[in-house]
Amino acid sequence: MEFSAQQIADFLNGEVVGNKNIKVNNFSKIEEGKHGTLTFLANPKYTHYIYETKADIVLVNRSFKPEHNVEATMIKVDDAYQAISQLFMLVEKFKPQKVGISAKSDIAASTTLGDDVFVGAFVTIGENCTIGNNVKIYPNTQIGDNVSIGEGSIIYANVSIYQHCVLGKNNIIHSGAVIGADGFGFAPDEQGHYSKIPQIGNVVLGDDVEIGANSTIDRATMGSTIVADGTKIDNLVQIAHNVEVGTHTAIAAQTGIAGSTKVGKRCVFGGQVGITGHATIADGTILGAQTGVSGSIKEPNKVWIGSPMLPVDTFRRSSVIIRKLPELAQKINTIERELQTLKDSNTIPSLK
Amino acid sequence: MEFSAQQIADFLNGEVVGNKNIKVNNFSKIEEGKHGTLTFLANPKYTHYIYETKADIVLVNRSFKPEHNVEATMIKVDDAYQAISQLFMLVEKFKPQKVGISAKSDIAASTTLGDDVFVGAFVTIGENCTIGNNVKIYPNTQIGDNVSIGEGSIIYANVSIYQHCVLGKNNIIHSGAVIGADGFGFAPDEQGHYSKIPQIGNVVLGDDVEIGANSTIDRATMGSTIVADGTKIDNLVQIAHNVEVGTHTAIAAQTGIAGSTKVGKRCVFGGQVGITGHATIADGTILGAQTGVSGSIKEPNKVWIGSPMLPVDTFRRSSVIIRKLPELAQKINTIERELQTLKDSNTIPSLK
Amino acid sequence: MEFSAQQIADFLNGEVVGNKNIKVNNFSKIEEGKHGTLTFLANPKYTHYIYETKADIVLVNRSFKPEHNVEATMIKVDDAYQAISQLFMLVEKFKPQKVGISAKSDIAASTTLGDDVFVGAFVTIGENCTIGNNVKIYPNTQIGDNVSIGEGSIIYANVSIYQHCVLGKNNIIHSGAVIGADGFGFAPDEQGHYSKIPQIGNVVLGDDVEIGANSTIDRATMGSTIVADGTKIDNLVQIAHNVEVGTHTAIAAQTGIAGSTKVGKRCVFGGQVGITGHATIADGTILGAQTGVSGSIKEPNKVWIGSPMLPVDTFRRSSVIIRKLPELAQKINTIERELQTLKDSNTIPSLK
């Protein structure tokens, strides 16, 4: 499908500067712009590319003032990044939608499917599940007994959802994610042999939750492991049993949160963060990548980094010095020697 | 199903304090207790909840002496935590058990299935496998050729087990785990191009082993990667080729153990630990979360933490000082200046 | 199948020292050598085992000079490690090859399959895919629409490949890997609620790429996430959207690379490394395990380690001192006190 600069500007409430009739049928990055494509300029670092891009249309912020000639047609919008995202969403909407129930799936008779549900080949859905309207379940996914999935959710391929878990509306669960496996709970006897503590709770995901590929959210020992509305979890993340994550929190890849920890609202965690069990993390906490959190964080909206974690300023100052520790140690040795010399020279006079 | 306080006390060899006939049909956490449920008090931190819980029955230790009025009926037992675990196990036992071989599975004719095996839909089992009595294999799991699975083991959905691997009795393998993928072995040529070293070994799991969701246990280059009896491995853990893990060791989530390392018995590793290859880790070693182990640990039963690792006491003392490094560096500068002043003032007299 | 020492020596261009007719039918490790097997000696640390191994044949380097009697027949070759790898490859070649298209798979009519393709049971392949000659797709794998897989590639069980991804020739993708899930891209509004930025790009893997079990390679926001020819990626690795990894790079388990970072050629990363987004990593960079990279690395062929990373020499020297920080801090306090004493004693004379 092709669209003209004018059609796109109309959709985005933007203003065309250049050829209103030029048409594009695809997107490109500004540094790799090609004829027939639309690109955007949002990050000022990339400004120099606009003078040489081969893309035919560039979305720019209304505030953008070119310093040289721009060959491409520009569409001025309030926020170029948001505008390109709007166009991406439009494209997604027009993609052919998966529909229908594959004859090659295996769905228990006691399960209820809503309207316009898609179930791919080799999907298994257990007993007494409730699958909401417009839910899409991609091939090879397994859903255990008594699971409930809210309307509009997308479950990609090869996902495993254990019995009794509850997913909200408009969730997106990426391939390989495991929702509701047993929490890691064992009681050691006197010889140090472990006996398993059955994990009889479940997982509850709120609305608008996204879970990344191959992430694992363990079921609670008792009660629920909870990920609240609007929270986004990246790939390969571990959420242990009885953890509760608040609303609108973002957790980057390979982070792990140990059992029973409560994470607040609007937190942002970088990749490979580790948080100990039974801790409470205040709302708005920001953790840099690889941060190690060994206890509760009580003050909201603070930035921490390092393992063990430090306030970000302290961490930066300490890191600079860690690099210079060998010099510092040497300096101390020199000082010690000189001090001794001084003491020696001073001692003699004092003996006089 | 409902049970009375007396019935539960009889099962647990406990003693009822309160209404022997009160009945419950579910569990709750003490801080979220509801009518009709049973809860427990094991952690002294939670003691204050017992005076306000709405649960009808609370399991308590025999030693518990209430300081205020307790509304709920109490059942006194030797160990409240173990008692609740016993009840959980009872509940698990009464859950309907999966049985039968799905007509939608794909099992090679040369494979032998024991008695009372469950095989779910879309499970594939290759040639010449031996599946023990009472094994349960959940939907969408793939088992390669020549695999052997000991009796009573549970393999959850979407697990992949490569050819020639051997699982012991009463194993639990959670969804998405991969047992027996190729070890990461490549030989670089003069240009730095890698050629693959075929991995012709296998993986051998002992009895009573549990492997968490999406964990990966690689096959040996030659011989076997081994996880011994009673060892419990959490989610997203990486066990590389030719690693050997001893008996009754517990390994928390996102830990990685590099090739050919031998881990002892009764070790406990926190989350996100990394252990280098070709090392030997002594029996009873305890590693804090995010520990980095770059060589062998010879002394048994020691606690280490940090990356690079330190004995736990040293780590704590050093961590306190790392936080103060900027002050420390400043102090040294001050000392240096003052020392210079002193030397200058001292030098003049010495010239006399 | 059995082979004589002479037959093996002929195949490897080696020279038999001992019984030319002795036959073996399996491999063993030198420290666990058994009658009827062949082993090898490459690592000098293992030399003492050659005098006691029960293996019947040992591959040794031509330069090897025994200091005691060797019971086993030796085959002298240019490079014993490479020779054993050659034998492993021979064994692999003779293993029965999977062939044919399972009647229990689900392949869209619009998809093209090359010659001699293997498709296992419960595999789904979407619309308009191109599957090259000799490709093998193991059971329970899901391949989305418009995917292309180059000839000779092996896709193991339970892999998920999202729509529009492109795999080169002779790739090996291990079980549970997820290729092309959405990048982690969200735009927060004023209340900190996230709206999803559609990820309309794809993943492109070059030729001879290997991806480990349960690793995740996210699709680009726009354009492609790229892993170039000959690059080998271990298990549980995260490659974020729009990352580009150069040729012949090796990335060990549990490493994570954040969005839009460009990694050079011939890099080697240890396990659990974390690299920030939008960085450039120079060719030939070597990163020790658990390294944290918070910006670009411009100088090629350097070795870094630590979090935050340091040149390896600095890291080692600093690490030694970190261990001694408590002593160092004490020393500084002592110096400070003594300096004060000196100043006091000096001040008085100066008052004179």
Coordinates of C-alpha atoms in Angstrom, one line a residue, chain C residues 140-335:
Chain C
N140 CA 7.2 -28.9 18.3
T141 CA 8.9 -26.0 16.7
Q142 CA 6.9 -23.0 15.5
I143 CA 7.9 -20.9 12.5
G144 CA 5.8 -17.8 11.7
D145 CA 4.8 -16.4 8.4
N146 CA 7.3 -15.2 5.8
V147 CA 10.3 -16.8 7.4
S148 CA 13.3 -17.9 5.4
I149 CA 15.7 -20.6 6.5
G150 CA 18.9 -21.2 4.5
E151 CA 20.1 -24.6 3.4
G152 CA 21.6 -27.1 5.8
S153 CA 20.3 -25.4 8.9
I154 CA 19.1 -27.4 12.0
I155 CA 16.3 -26.1 14.1
Y156 CA 15.9 -28.2 17.2
A157 CA 12.6 -28.8 19.2
N158 CA 10.4 -26.2 20.8
V159 CA 12.1 -23.3 19.0
S160 CA 9.9 -20.2 18.1
I161 CA 10.7 -18.1 15.1
Y162 CA 8.5 -15.0 14.6
Q163 CA 7.3 -13.7 11.2
H164 CA 9.6 -12.2 8.6
C165 CA 12.9 -13.4 10.2
V166 CA 15.7 -14.6 8.0
L167 CA 18.1 -17.4 8.9
G168 CA 21.3 -18.1 6.8
K169 CA 22.8 -21.4 5.8
N170 CA 24.1 -24.0 8.2
N171 CA 22.6 -22.3 11.2
I172 CA 22.1 -24.4 14.4
I173 CA 19.3 -23.2 16.6
H174 CA 18.9 -25.0 19.9
S175 CA 15.7 -25.9 21.7
G176 CA 13.7 -23.2 23.3
A177 CA 15.5 -20.3 21.5
V178 CA 13.2 -17.5 20.5
I179 CA 14.1 -15.6 17.4
G180 CA 12.2 -12.3 16.6
A181 CA 10.0 -11.6 19.7
D182 CA 9.2 -7.9 20.1
G183 CA 11.9 -5.6 21.2
F184 CA 11.3 -4.0 24.6
G185 CA 10.0 -0.6 23.4
F186 CA 7.5 1.5 25.2
A187 CA 6.7 5.2 25.3
P188 CA 5.6 6.5 28.7
D189 CA 2.9 9.1 28.9
E190 CA 2.7 11.9 31.5
Q191 CA 1.3 9.5 34.2
G192 CA 4.1 7.1 33.5
H193 CA 1.8 4.6 31.7
Y194 CA 3.5 2.8 28.9
S195 CA 2.2 2.5 25.4
K196 CA 3.8 -0.2 23.2
I197 CA 5.9 0.9 20.2
P198 CA 5.2 -1.7 17.6
Q199 CA 8.3 -3.6 16.5
I200 CA 8.0 -3.8 12.8
G201 CA 11.6 -4.9 11.9
N202 CA 13.0 -8.5 11.9
V203 CA 16.0 -10.6 12.8
V204 CA 18.6 -11.6 10.3
L205 CA 21.1 -14.4 11.1
G206 CA 24.1 -14.9 8.8
D207 CA 25.6 -18.2 7.7
D208 CA 27.1 -20.7 10.2
V209 CA 25.5 -19.0 13.2
E210 CA 24.7 -21.1 16.3
I211 CA 22.2 -20.0 18.9
G212 CA 22.1 -21.7 22.3
A213 CA 19.1 -23.2 24.1
N214 CA 16.6 -20.7 25.5
S215 CA 18.5 -17.7 24.1
T216 CA 16.3 -14.8 22.8
I217 CA 17.1 -12.5 19.8
D218 CA 14.5 -9.7 19.6
R219 CA 13.3 -8.3 16.3
A220 CA 14.2 -4.7 15.4
T221 CA 11.9 -1.8 16.0
M222 CA 12.5 -0.9 12.3
G223 CA 15.2 -2.6 10.1
S224 CA 17.0 -5.7 11.4
T225 CA 18.6 -7.1 14.5
I226 CA 21.7 -8.8 13.0
V227 CA 24.0 -11.7 14.0
A228 CA 26.6 -12.0 11.3
D229 CA 28.3 -15.0 9.7
G230 CA 30.2 -17.5 11.9
T231 CA 29.1 -16.0 15.3
K232 CA 28.3 -18.5 18.1
I233 CA 25.9 -17.7 20.9
D234 CA 25.6 -19.8 24.0
N235 CA 22.5 -20.6 26.1
L236 CA 20.1 -18.0 27.8
V237 CA 21.7 -15.0 26.0
Q238 CA 19.6 -11.9 25.4
I239 CA 20.2 -9.9 22.2
A240 CA 17.9 -6.9 22.2
H241 CA 16.3 -5.0 19.3
N242 CA 18.5 -3.5 16.6
V243 CA 21.7 -5.0 18.0
E244 CA 24.2 -5.9 15.4
V245 CA 26.8 -8.6 16.2
G246 CA 29.8 -8.9 13.9
T247 CA 31.3 -12.0 12.3
H248 CA 33.0 -14.8 14.2
T249 CA 32.2 -13.5 17.6
A250 CA 31.6 -15.9 20.5
I251 CA 29.2 -15.0 23.4
A252 CA 29.0 -17.2 26.4
A253 CA 25.9 -18.1 28.4
Q254 CA 23.6 -15.6 30.2
T255 CA 25.1 -12.5 28.5
G256 CA 22.8 -9.6 27.7
I257 CA 23.3 -6.9 25.0
A258 CA 20.9 -4.0 25.2
G259 CA 19.2 -2.3 22.3
S260 CA 21.0 -0.8 19.2
T261 CA 24.5 -1.8 20.4
K262 CA 27.0 -2.7 17.7
V263 CA 29.4 -5.5 18.6
G264 CA 32.5 -6.0 16.4
K265 CA 34.1 -9.0 14.7
R266 CA 36.0 -11.7 16.5
C267 CA 35.0 -10.6 20.0
V268 CA 34.9 -13.1 22.8
F269 CA 32.5 -12.5 25.8
G270 CA 32.5 -14.6 29.0
G271 CA 29.3 -15.6 30.8
Q272 CA 26.8 -13.1 32.4
V273 CA 28.3 -10.1 30.7
G274 CA 26.0 -7.1 30.4
I275 CA 26.5 -4.4 27.7
T276 CA 24.5 -1.2 27.7
G277 CA 22.4 0.1 24.7
H278 CA 23.6 2.3 21.9
A279 CA 27.2 1.4 22.4
T280 CA 29.9 0.3 19.9
I281 CA 32.2 -2.5 20.9
A282 CA 35.5 -2.6 18.9
D283 CA 36.6 -5.7 16.9
G284 CA 38.5 -8.3 18.9
T285 CA 37.3 -7.1 22.3
I286 CA 37.5 -9.7 25.0
L287 CA 35.2 -9.4 28.1
G288 CA 35.7 -11.5 31.2
A289 CA 32.7 -13.2 32.9
Q290 CA 30.2 -10.8 34.6
T291 CA 31.8 -7.7 33.0
G292 CA 29.5 -4.6 33.0
V293 CA 30.0 -2.4 29.9
S294 CA 28.3 1.0 30.3
G295 CA 29.6 2.7 27.2
S296 CA 31.5 2.2 23.9
I297 CA 34.8 0.4 23.6
K298 CA 36.9 2.0 20.9
E299 CA 40.3 0.4 21.0
P300 CA 40.2 -3.0 19.4
N301 CA 41.7 -6.3 20.8
K302 CA 41.7 -5.2 24.5
V303 CA 40.7 -7.3 27.5
W304 CA 38.2 -5.9 30.0
I305 CA 36.6 -7.2 33.2
G306 CA 34.7 -6.0 36.2
S307 CA 31.5 -4.0 36.7
P308 CA 32.1 -1.2 36.0
M309 CA 34.7 -2.7 33.7
L310 CA 38.4 -2.0 33.9
P311 CA 41.3 -3.1 31.8
V312 CA 42.2 -6.6 33.0
D313 CA 45.5 -5.6 34.7
T314 CA 43.9 -2.7 36.6
F315 CA 41.1 -4.9 37.6
R316 CA 43.4 -7.5 39.1
R317 CA 45.5 -4.9 41.0
S318 CA 42.3 -3.2 42.2
S319 CA 40.7 -6.5 43.3
V320 CA 43.7 -7.3 45.5
I321 CA 43.4 -4.0 47.2
I322 CA 39.6 -4.2 47.6
R323 CA 40.2 -7.3 49.7
K324 CA 42.5 -5.2 51.9
L325 CA 40.4 -2.1 52.1
P326 CA 39.6 -2.6 55.9
E327 CA 43.4 -2.7 56.7
L328 CA 44.0 0.2 54.4
A329 CA 41.3 2.4 56.0
Q330 CA 42.8 1.5 59.4
K331 CA 46.3 2.5 58.2
I332 CA 44.9 5.8 57.1
N333 CA 43.4 6.4 60.5
T334 CA 46.7 5.5 62.2
I335 CA 48.6 7.9 59.9

